[in-house]
Every structure is written in structure tokens, then in C-alpha cells.
Short mmCIF file of C-alpha atoms in Angstrom, two decimals:
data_model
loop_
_atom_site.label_atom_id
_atom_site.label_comp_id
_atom_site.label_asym_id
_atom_site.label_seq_id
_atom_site.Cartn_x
_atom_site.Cartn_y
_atom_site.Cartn_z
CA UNK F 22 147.66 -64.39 -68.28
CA UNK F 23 150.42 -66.38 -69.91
CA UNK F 24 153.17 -64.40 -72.36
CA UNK F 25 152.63 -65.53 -75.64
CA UNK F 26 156.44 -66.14 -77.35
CA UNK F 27 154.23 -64.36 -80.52
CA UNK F 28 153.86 -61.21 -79.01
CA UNK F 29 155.86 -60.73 -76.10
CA UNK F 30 159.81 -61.07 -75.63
CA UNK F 31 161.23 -61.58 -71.99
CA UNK F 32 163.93 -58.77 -70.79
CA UNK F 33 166.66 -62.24 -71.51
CA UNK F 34 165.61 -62.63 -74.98
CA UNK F 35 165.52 -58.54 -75.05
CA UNK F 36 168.73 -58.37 -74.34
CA UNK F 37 169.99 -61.23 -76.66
CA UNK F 38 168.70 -59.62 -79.72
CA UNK F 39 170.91 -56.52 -78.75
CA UNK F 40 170.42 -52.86 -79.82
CA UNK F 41 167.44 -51.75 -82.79
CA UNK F 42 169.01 -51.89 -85.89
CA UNK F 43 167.54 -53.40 -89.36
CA UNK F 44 169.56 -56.35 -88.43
CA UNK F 45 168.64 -57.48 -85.35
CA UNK F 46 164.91 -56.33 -85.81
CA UNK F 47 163.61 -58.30 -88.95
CA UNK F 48 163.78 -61.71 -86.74
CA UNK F 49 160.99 -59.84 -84.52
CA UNK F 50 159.54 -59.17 -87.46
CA UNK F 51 159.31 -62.13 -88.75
CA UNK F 52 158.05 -63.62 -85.49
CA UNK F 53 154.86 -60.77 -85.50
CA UNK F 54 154.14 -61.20 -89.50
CA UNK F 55 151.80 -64.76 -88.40
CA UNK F 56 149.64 -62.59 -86.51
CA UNK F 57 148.84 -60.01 -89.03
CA UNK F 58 145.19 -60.42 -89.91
CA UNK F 59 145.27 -57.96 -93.24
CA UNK F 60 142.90 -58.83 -95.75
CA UNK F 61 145.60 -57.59 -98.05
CA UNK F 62 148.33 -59.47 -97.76
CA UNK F 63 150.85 -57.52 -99.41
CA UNK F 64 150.04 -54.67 -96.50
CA UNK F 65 151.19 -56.16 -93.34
CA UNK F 66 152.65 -54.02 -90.97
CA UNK F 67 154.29 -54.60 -87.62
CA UNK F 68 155.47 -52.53 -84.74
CA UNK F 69 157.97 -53.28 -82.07
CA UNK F 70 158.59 -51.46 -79.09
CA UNK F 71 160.77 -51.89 -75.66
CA UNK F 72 158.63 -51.21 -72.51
CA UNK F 73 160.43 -50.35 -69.33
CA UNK F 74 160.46 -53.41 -67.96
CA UNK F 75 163.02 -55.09 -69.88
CA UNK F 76 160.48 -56.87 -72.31
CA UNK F 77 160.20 -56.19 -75.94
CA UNK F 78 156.49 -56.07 -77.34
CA UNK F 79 155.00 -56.86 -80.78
CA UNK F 80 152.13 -55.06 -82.68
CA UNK F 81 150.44 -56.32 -85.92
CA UNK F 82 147.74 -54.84 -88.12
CA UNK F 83 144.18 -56.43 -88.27
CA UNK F 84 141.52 -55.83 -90.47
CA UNK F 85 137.79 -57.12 -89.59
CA UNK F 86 136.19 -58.62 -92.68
CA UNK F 87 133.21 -56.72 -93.83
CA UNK F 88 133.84 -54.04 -91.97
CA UNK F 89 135.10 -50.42 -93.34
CA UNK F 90 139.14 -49.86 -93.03
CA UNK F 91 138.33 -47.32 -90.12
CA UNK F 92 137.69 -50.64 -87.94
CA UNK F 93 140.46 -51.87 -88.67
CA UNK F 94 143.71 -52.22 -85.41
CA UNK F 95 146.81 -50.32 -86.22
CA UNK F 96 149.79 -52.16 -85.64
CA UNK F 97 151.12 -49.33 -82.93
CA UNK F 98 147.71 -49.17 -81.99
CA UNK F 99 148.06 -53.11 -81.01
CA UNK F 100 150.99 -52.47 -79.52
CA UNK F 101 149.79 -50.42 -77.17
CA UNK F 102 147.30 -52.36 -76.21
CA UNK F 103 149.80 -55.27 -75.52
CA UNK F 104 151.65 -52.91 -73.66
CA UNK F 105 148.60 -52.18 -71.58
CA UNK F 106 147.47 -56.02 -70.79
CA UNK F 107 150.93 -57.05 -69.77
CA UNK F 108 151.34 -54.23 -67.25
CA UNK F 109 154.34 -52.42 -68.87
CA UNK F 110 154.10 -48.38 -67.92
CA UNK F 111 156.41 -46.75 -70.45
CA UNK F 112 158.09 -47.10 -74.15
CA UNK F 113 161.79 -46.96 -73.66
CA UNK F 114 162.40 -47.51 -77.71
CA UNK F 115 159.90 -47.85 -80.41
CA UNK F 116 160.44 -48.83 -84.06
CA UNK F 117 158.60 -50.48 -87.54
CA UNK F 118 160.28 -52.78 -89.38
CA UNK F 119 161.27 -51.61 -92.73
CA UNK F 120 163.45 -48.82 -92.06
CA UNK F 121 167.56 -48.81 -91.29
CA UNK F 122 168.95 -47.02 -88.89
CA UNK F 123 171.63 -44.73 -88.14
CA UNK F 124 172.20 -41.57 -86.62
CA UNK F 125 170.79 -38.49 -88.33
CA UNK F 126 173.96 -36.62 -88.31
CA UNK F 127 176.41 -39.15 -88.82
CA UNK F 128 179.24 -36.96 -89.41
CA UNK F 129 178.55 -35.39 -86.34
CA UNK F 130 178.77 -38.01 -84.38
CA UNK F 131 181.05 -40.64 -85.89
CA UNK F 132 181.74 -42.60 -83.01
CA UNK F 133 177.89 -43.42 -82.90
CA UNK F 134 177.60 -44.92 -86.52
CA UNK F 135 177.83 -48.40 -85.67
CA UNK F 136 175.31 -48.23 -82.49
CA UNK F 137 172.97 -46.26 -84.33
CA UNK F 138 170.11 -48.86 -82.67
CA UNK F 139 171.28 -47.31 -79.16
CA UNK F 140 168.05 -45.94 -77.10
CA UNK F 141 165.92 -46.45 -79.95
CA UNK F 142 162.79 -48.50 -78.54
CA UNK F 143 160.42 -48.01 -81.66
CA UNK F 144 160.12 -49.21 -84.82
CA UNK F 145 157.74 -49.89 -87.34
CA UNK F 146 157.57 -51.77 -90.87
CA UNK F 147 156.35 -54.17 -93.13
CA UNK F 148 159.35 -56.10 -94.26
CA UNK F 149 162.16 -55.03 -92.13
CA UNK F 150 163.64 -53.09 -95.08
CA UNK F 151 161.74 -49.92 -94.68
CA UNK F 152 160.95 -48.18 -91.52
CA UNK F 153 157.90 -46.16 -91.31
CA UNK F 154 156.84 -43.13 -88.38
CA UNK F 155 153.75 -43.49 -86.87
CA UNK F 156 150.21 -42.24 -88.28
CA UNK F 157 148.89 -38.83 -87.21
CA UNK F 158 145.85 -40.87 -85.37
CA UNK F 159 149.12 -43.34 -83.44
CA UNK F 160 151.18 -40.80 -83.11
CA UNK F 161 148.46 -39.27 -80.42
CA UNK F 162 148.08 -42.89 -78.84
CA UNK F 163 151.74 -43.08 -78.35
CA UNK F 164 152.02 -39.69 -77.19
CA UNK F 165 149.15 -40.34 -73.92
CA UNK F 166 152.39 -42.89 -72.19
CA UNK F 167 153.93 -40.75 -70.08
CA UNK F 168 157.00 -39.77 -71.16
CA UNK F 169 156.25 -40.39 -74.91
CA UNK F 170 158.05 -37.21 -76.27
CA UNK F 171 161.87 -38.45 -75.86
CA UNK F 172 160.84 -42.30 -77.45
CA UNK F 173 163.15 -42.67 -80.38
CA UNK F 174 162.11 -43.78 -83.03
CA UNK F 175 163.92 -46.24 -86.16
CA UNK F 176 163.03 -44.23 -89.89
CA UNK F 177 164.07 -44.31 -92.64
CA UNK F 178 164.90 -41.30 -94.65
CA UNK F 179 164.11 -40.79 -98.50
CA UNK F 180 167.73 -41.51 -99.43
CA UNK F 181 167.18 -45.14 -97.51
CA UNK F 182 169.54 -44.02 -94.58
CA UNK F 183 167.90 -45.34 -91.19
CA UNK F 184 167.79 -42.25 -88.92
CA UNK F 185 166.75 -42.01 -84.87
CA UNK F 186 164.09 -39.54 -83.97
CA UNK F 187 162.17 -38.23 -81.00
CA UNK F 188 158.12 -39.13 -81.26
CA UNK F 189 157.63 -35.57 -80.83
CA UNK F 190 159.14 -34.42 -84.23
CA UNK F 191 156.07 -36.12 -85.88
CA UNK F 192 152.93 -33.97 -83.54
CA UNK F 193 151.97 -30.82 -84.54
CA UNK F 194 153.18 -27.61 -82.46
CA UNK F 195 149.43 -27.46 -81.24
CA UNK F 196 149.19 -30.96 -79.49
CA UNK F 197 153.12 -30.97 -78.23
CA UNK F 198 152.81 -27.94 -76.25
CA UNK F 199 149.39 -29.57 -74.81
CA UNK F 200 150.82 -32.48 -73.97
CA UNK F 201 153.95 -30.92 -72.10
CA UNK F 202 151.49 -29.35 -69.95
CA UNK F 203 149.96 -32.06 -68.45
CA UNK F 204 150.31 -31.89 -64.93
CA UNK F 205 152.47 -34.96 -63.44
CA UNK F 206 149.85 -36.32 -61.18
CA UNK F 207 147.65 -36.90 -64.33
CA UNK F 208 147.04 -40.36 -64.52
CA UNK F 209 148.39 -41.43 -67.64
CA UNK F 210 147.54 -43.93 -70.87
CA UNK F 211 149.58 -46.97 -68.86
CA UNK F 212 149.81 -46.21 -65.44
CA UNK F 213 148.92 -48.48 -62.81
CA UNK F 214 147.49 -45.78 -60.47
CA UNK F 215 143.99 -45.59 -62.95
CA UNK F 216 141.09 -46.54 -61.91
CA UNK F 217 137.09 -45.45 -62.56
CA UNK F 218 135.67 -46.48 -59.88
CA UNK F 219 132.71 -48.29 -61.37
CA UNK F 220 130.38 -50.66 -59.85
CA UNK F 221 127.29 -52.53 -61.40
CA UNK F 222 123.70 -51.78 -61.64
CA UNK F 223 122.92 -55.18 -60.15
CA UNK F 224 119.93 -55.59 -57.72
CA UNK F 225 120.57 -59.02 -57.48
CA UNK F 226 122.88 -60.03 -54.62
CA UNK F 227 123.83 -63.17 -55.87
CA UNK F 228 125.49 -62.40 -59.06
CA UNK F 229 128.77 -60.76 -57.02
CA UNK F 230 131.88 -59.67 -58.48
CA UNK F 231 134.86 -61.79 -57.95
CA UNK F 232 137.75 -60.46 -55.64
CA UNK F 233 140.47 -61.50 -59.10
CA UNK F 234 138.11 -59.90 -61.59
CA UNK F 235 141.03 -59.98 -63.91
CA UNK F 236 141.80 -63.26 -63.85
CA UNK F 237 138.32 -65.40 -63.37
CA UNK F 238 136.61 -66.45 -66.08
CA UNK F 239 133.06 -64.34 -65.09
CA UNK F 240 132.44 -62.35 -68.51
CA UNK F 241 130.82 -59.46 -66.19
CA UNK F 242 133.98 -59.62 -63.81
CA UNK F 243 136.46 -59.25 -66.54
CA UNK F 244 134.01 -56.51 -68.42
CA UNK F 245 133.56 -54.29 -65.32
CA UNK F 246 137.33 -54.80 -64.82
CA UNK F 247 137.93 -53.49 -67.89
CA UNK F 248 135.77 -50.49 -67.43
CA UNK F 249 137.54 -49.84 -65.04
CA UNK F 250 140.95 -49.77 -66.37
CA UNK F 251 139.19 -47.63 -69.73
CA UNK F 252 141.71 -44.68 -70.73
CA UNK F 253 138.85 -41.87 -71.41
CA UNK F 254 139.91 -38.64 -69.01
CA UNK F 255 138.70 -36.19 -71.68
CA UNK F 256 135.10 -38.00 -72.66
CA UNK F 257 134.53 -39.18 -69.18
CA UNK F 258 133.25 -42.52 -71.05
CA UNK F 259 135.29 -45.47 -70.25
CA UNK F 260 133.69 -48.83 -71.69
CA UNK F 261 134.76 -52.45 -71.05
CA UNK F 262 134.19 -55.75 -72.99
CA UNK F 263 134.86 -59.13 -72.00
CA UNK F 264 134.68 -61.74 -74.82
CA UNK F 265 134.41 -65.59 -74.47
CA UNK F 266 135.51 -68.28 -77.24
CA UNK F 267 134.21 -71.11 -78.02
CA UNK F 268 136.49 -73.39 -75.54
CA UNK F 269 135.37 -70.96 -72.51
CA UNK F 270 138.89 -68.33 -72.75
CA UNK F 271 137.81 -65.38 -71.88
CA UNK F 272 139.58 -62.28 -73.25
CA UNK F 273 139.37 -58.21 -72.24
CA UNK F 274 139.83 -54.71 -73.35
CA UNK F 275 138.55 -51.80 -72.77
CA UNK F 276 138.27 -48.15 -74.54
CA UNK F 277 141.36 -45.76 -75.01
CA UNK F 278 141.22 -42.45 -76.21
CA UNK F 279 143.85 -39.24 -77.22
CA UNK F 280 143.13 -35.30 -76.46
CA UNK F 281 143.72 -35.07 -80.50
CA UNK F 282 140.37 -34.34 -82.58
CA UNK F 283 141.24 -36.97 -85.06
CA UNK F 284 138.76 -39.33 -87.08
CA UNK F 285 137.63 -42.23 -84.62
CA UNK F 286 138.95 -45.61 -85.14
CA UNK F 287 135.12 -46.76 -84.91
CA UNK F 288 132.11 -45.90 -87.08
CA UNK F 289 130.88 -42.10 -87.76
CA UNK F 290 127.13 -42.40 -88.27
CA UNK F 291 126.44 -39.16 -89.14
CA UNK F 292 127.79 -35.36 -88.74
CA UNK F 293 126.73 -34.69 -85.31
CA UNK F 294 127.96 -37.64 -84.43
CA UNK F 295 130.97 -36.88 -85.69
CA UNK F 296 131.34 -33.68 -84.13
CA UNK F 297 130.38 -34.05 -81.11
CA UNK F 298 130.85 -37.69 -80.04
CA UNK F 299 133.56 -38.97 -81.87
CA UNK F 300 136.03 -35.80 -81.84
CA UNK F 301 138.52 -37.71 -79.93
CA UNK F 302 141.06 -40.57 -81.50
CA UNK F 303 140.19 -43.36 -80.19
CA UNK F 304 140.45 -47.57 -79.91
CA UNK F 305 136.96 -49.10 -78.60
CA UNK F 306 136.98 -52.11 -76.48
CA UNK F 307 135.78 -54.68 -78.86
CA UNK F 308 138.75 -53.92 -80.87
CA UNK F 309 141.12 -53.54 -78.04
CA UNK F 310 139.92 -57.31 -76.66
CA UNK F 311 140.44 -58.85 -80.14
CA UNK F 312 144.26 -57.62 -79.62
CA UNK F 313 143.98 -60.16 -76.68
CA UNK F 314 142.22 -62.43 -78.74
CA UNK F 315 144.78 -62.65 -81.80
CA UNK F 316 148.02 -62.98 -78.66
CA UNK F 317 146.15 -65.61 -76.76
CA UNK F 318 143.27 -66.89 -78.86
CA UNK F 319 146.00 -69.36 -79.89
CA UNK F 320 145.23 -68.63 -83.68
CA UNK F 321 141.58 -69.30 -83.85
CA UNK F 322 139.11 -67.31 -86.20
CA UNK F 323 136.93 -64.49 -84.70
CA UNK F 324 134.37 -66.90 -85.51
CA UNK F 325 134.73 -68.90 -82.46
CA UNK F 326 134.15 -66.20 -80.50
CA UNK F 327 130.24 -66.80 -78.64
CA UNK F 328 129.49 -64.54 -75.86
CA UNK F 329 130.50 -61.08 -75.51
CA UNK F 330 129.60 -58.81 -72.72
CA UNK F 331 130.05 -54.58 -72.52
CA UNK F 332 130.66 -52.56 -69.47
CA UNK F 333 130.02 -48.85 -69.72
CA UNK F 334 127.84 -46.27 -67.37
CA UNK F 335 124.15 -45.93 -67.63
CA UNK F 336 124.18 -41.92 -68.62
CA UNK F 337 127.39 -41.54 -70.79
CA UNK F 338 128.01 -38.53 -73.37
CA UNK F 339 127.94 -41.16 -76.23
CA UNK F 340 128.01 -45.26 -76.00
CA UNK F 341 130.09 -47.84 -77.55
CA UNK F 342 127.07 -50.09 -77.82
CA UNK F 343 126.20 -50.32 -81.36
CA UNK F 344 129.40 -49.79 -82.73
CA UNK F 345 130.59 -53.11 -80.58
CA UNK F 346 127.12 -54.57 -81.45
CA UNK F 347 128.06 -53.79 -85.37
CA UNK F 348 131.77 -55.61 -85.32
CA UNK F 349 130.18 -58.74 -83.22
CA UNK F 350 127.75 -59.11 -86.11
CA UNK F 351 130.19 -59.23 -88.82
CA UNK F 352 133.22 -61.31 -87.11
CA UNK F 353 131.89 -63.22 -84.26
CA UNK F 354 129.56 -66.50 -84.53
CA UNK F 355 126.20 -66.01 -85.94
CA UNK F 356 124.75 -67.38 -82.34
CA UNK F 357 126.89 -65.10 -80.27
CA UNK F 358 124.81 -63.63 -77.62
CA UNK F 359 126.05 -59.61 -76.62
CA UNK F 360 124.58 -58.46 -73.27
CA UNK F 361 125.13 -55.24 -72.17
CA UNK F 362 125.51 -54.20 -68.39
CA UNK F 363 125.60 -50.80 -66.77
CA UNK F 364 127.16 -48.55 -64.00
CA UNK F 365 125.88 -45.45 -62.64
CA UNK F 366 128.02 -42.13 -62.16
CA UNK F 367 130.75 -43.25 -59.49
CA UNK F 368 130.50 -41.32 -55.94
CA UNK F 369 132.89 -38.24 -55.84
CA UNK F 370 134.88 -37.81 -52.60
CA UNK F 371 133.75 -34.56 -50.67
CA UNK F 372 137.64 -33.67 -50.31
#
């Protein structure tokens, strides 16, 4: 998949644009504010963060027309999900534009006043002047990277000083001390390790997967690929979706989730629903592959989007069908055909 200059920086233009500051941030921001898709425009917001590879990521809010704001892609949320299609495992620094920065005890630590950007790799803002800290519902996305606890932060305080703080500050005592105890072998949010282990329901012999599923241009490869890279360890529902534009591009996503029992990011039919399907925070495919869609759809509408196709298992504790079936309806092109495909439940080793 090629790097988009929008949405990606390479670790030699990371390092160019030096340490997190207010400074040397609002030229990233400016870069991300052309993706925004707000229906608002005086609400765009856009999150940076540094990923251990060396690369600096951007994040930008979208906002499906028609749809309820519940739909809509945070700009961390984005982020992530860049993070996640260009491989990168952790956060090193993560900050919104719109806050300055400095150390939170400056007279602590003078010699640290003018590098107050130092080990930040976070930040988050909507015009570079103010710098915001994450949602409740983000700050549990962010917090499923491993190592997510110790990523500082850029805010801004209410006297308008810009201050460096750990991602932790902002969870609740509850959900830090759960997710300090989860065990190291846990396969986490970005790690490369993950996999479900899906195959199709396919009788037909023909109709084979393709050895690069994540590079062909096979909507079912690229949805059961997907699946397969879904984030759900506490539903045990991981969903795929593989959308094709009107110039045959295919982009993918797939569903994340968080342990926290925070509204969904998707539709809430009704109360049981709510209880018992949708307890999780969570990003659903469609919306995750329209994050690919605004990086590389090289600035077409959702409209130009024509076939879509959903990977998820047969019996599942709740689906992702309708609410993906819902959002194609409202965004995509009227004649955009949505085909569903299933897996059964994968074979688990005897050891």
C-alpha cells in the first residue's frame, strides 16, 4: 500500500520537524486539516502521534452524512487505525493540535523548559493553538497498544500553559488497574503476532483465497484478511470489510474493540442491544475501511464507493451486518451491491 504524504510522515521528515511543541506541530496540522470530513466545519479536529518506527501518523475526524454523530470517526480513533494499516506496533508520543506545551512543573525542572516537546508522541487539536486529551471512549482505544500507559501526551492547561502527561492520568482507577494486569503474552490492539484463524464457508473450490490476501484486489481476500486481523479478544466477534471504488481500489478494515463498557461508536437499536451487545467501545469495519478510504481514496466522495463485501463468523454473539448495511446506504452509491460472507468457529488446538 503506498504512504500517502497526507497521512503518513517518514522517520526523515520525523525527525526534521524535531521535538512536539505548538511550533513545530501546527505544519502537521495543517497538512491533516484537508482530510477532515466534518460536516461542521468550524469542528475539525486532528491527532498526531509518533509510532515506533520512526514515522509520524495523522488522524482526522469524519462525519458520515445522514448518519447520527455516534457514526461518526474520531480523529485518535483514525489514528489508530492508520497506525494499524501501516504496520506500526506502538505510540512513542501522542498529541492534538491546539494545545502548547511545556513541562508541568516548570520550576522543577528548569533545564527542561525549552524541550518541553521531548518524549511527547501525542497530540491532539483543532487549530494548533489548543491542545485537547483524548475522549473517555479514545482514551480506551489508545490504552489496548501495548504500552499505552507511559504515552505522553501535549495539553493544554486552563491557564493556556502546554503541559506533558502520561495517557493514564486521563482512565479511571477501575480500567488502569485492569489494564496493568494484562498478561504480556496477550496479543495486543497492534501487534503483529494476531491472528483469528478464520477461513470461508465456501463449497466452491474455485473461488480460492489468494496467497497476498492483503494486497490483491479480490474483495473476499482482502475481507477475510481483515477478519482476520479484527481486534475483538473480549466479544470473540472479529468482522472484516473490504470496499471497492469506482476505479477498482480496493480498501480494508476490520472491527476494533476496548475492555471499557462505553457507548458503541455504531448504532444502539434498542436496550438489550445495548446491554448486552454493544457494552464494549468499539470502531466497526465499515468505518475503520473508510479511514483507508479518506488516506488513499485520493480525495474522492464516499459516493464512488460500489461494492462492499463483510467478513465475520456464521454464529457470532452479535453481527456487524446491518449496522455496515445502514452506513453503505447512506454514503456509498445508490447501486452499490453489499454481500456478506461467513466463517465458522475456527478449530482449537488440543494443546
Amino acid at each position: 500500500m503506498a504512504l500517502p504524504l497526507s497521512s503518513i510522515l517518514a522517520p526523515n521528515e520525523t525527525e526534521f520537524s524535531g521535538d512536539f511543541t505548538a511550533e513545530t506541530i501546527m505544519p502537521l496540522i495543517n497538512r491533516a486539516l484537508p482530510l477532515a470530513r466534518t460536516l461542521n466545519p468550524q469542528l475539525p479536529r486532528v491527532a498526531v502521534g509518533r509510532g515506533s518506527s520512526g514515522r509520524t501518523f495523522l488522524g482526522v475526524n469524519v462525519d458520515l452524512r445522514g448518519l447520527p454523530l455516534h457514526y461518526s470517526i474520531h480523529a485518535e480513533q483514525f489514528l489508530v487505525v492508520n497506525l494499524a494499516l501501516h504496520n506500526e506496533r506502538k505510540l512513542n508520543c501522542l498529541a492534538r493540535p491546539g494545545q502548547k506545551t511545556r513541562t508541568r512543573y516548570p520550576n522543577r525542572y528548569p533545564d527542561r523548559k525549552n524541550r518541553v516537546g521531548a518524549g511527547l508522541c501525542l497530540a491532539i487539536s483543532a487549530g494548533g493553538t489548543f491542545f485537547y486529551a483524548p475522549c473517555g471512549h479514545c482514551c480506551h482505544f489508545l490504552q489496548e497498544i501495548r504500552d499505552a500507559s507511559n504515552t505522553q501526551l501535549l495539553i493544554t492547561d486552563p491557564l493556556f500553559r502546554q503541559n506533558s502527561m502520561p495517557l493514564s492520568t486521563f482512565l479511571p482507577q477501575k480500567y488502569f488497574s485492569v489494564y496493568n494486569e494484562v498478561p504480556e503474552y496477550f496479543a495486543r490492539l497492534l501487534d503483529h503476532n494476531r491472528s483469528n484463524g478464520l477461513t470461508l464457508i465456501d463449497p466452491n473450490p474455485i473461488r480460492e483465497i489468494c496467497v497476498n490476501s492483503d494486497s490483491c484486489n479480490h474483495l473476499k481476500c482482502r475481507a477475510l484478511n481483515a477478519a482476520n486481523r479484527s481486534y475483538a479478544p473480549y466479544s470473540n466477534c472479529p468482522s472484516g470489510v473490504a470496499l471497492m471504488d469506482h476505479q477498482g481500489k480496493v480498501y480494508s478494515g476490520w472491527y476494533m474493540e476496548s475492555v471499557a463498557y462505553n457507548p458503541s461508536l455504531g448504532t444502539v437499536q434498542n436496550y438489550k442491544e445495548s446491554a448486552a451487545l454493544y457494552k464494549f467501545a468499539q470502531l466497526g469495519p465499515v468505518q475503520a475501511a473508510l479511514v483507508d478510504f479518506v488516506t488513499n481514496g485520493g480525495g474522492h466522495e464516499f459516493d464512488k464507493i460500489v461494492q462492499a463485501v463483510m467478513v465475520e463468523k456464521r454464529v457470532a454473539m452479535f453481527s456487524q451486518v446491518a449496522r455496515a448495511r445502514k452506513i453503505l446506504k447512506k454514503i456509498a452509491h445508490s447501486s452499490c451491491v453489499f454481500k456478506v460472507l461467513h466463517c465458522p468457529e475456527p478449530v482449537k488446538s488440543s494443546e
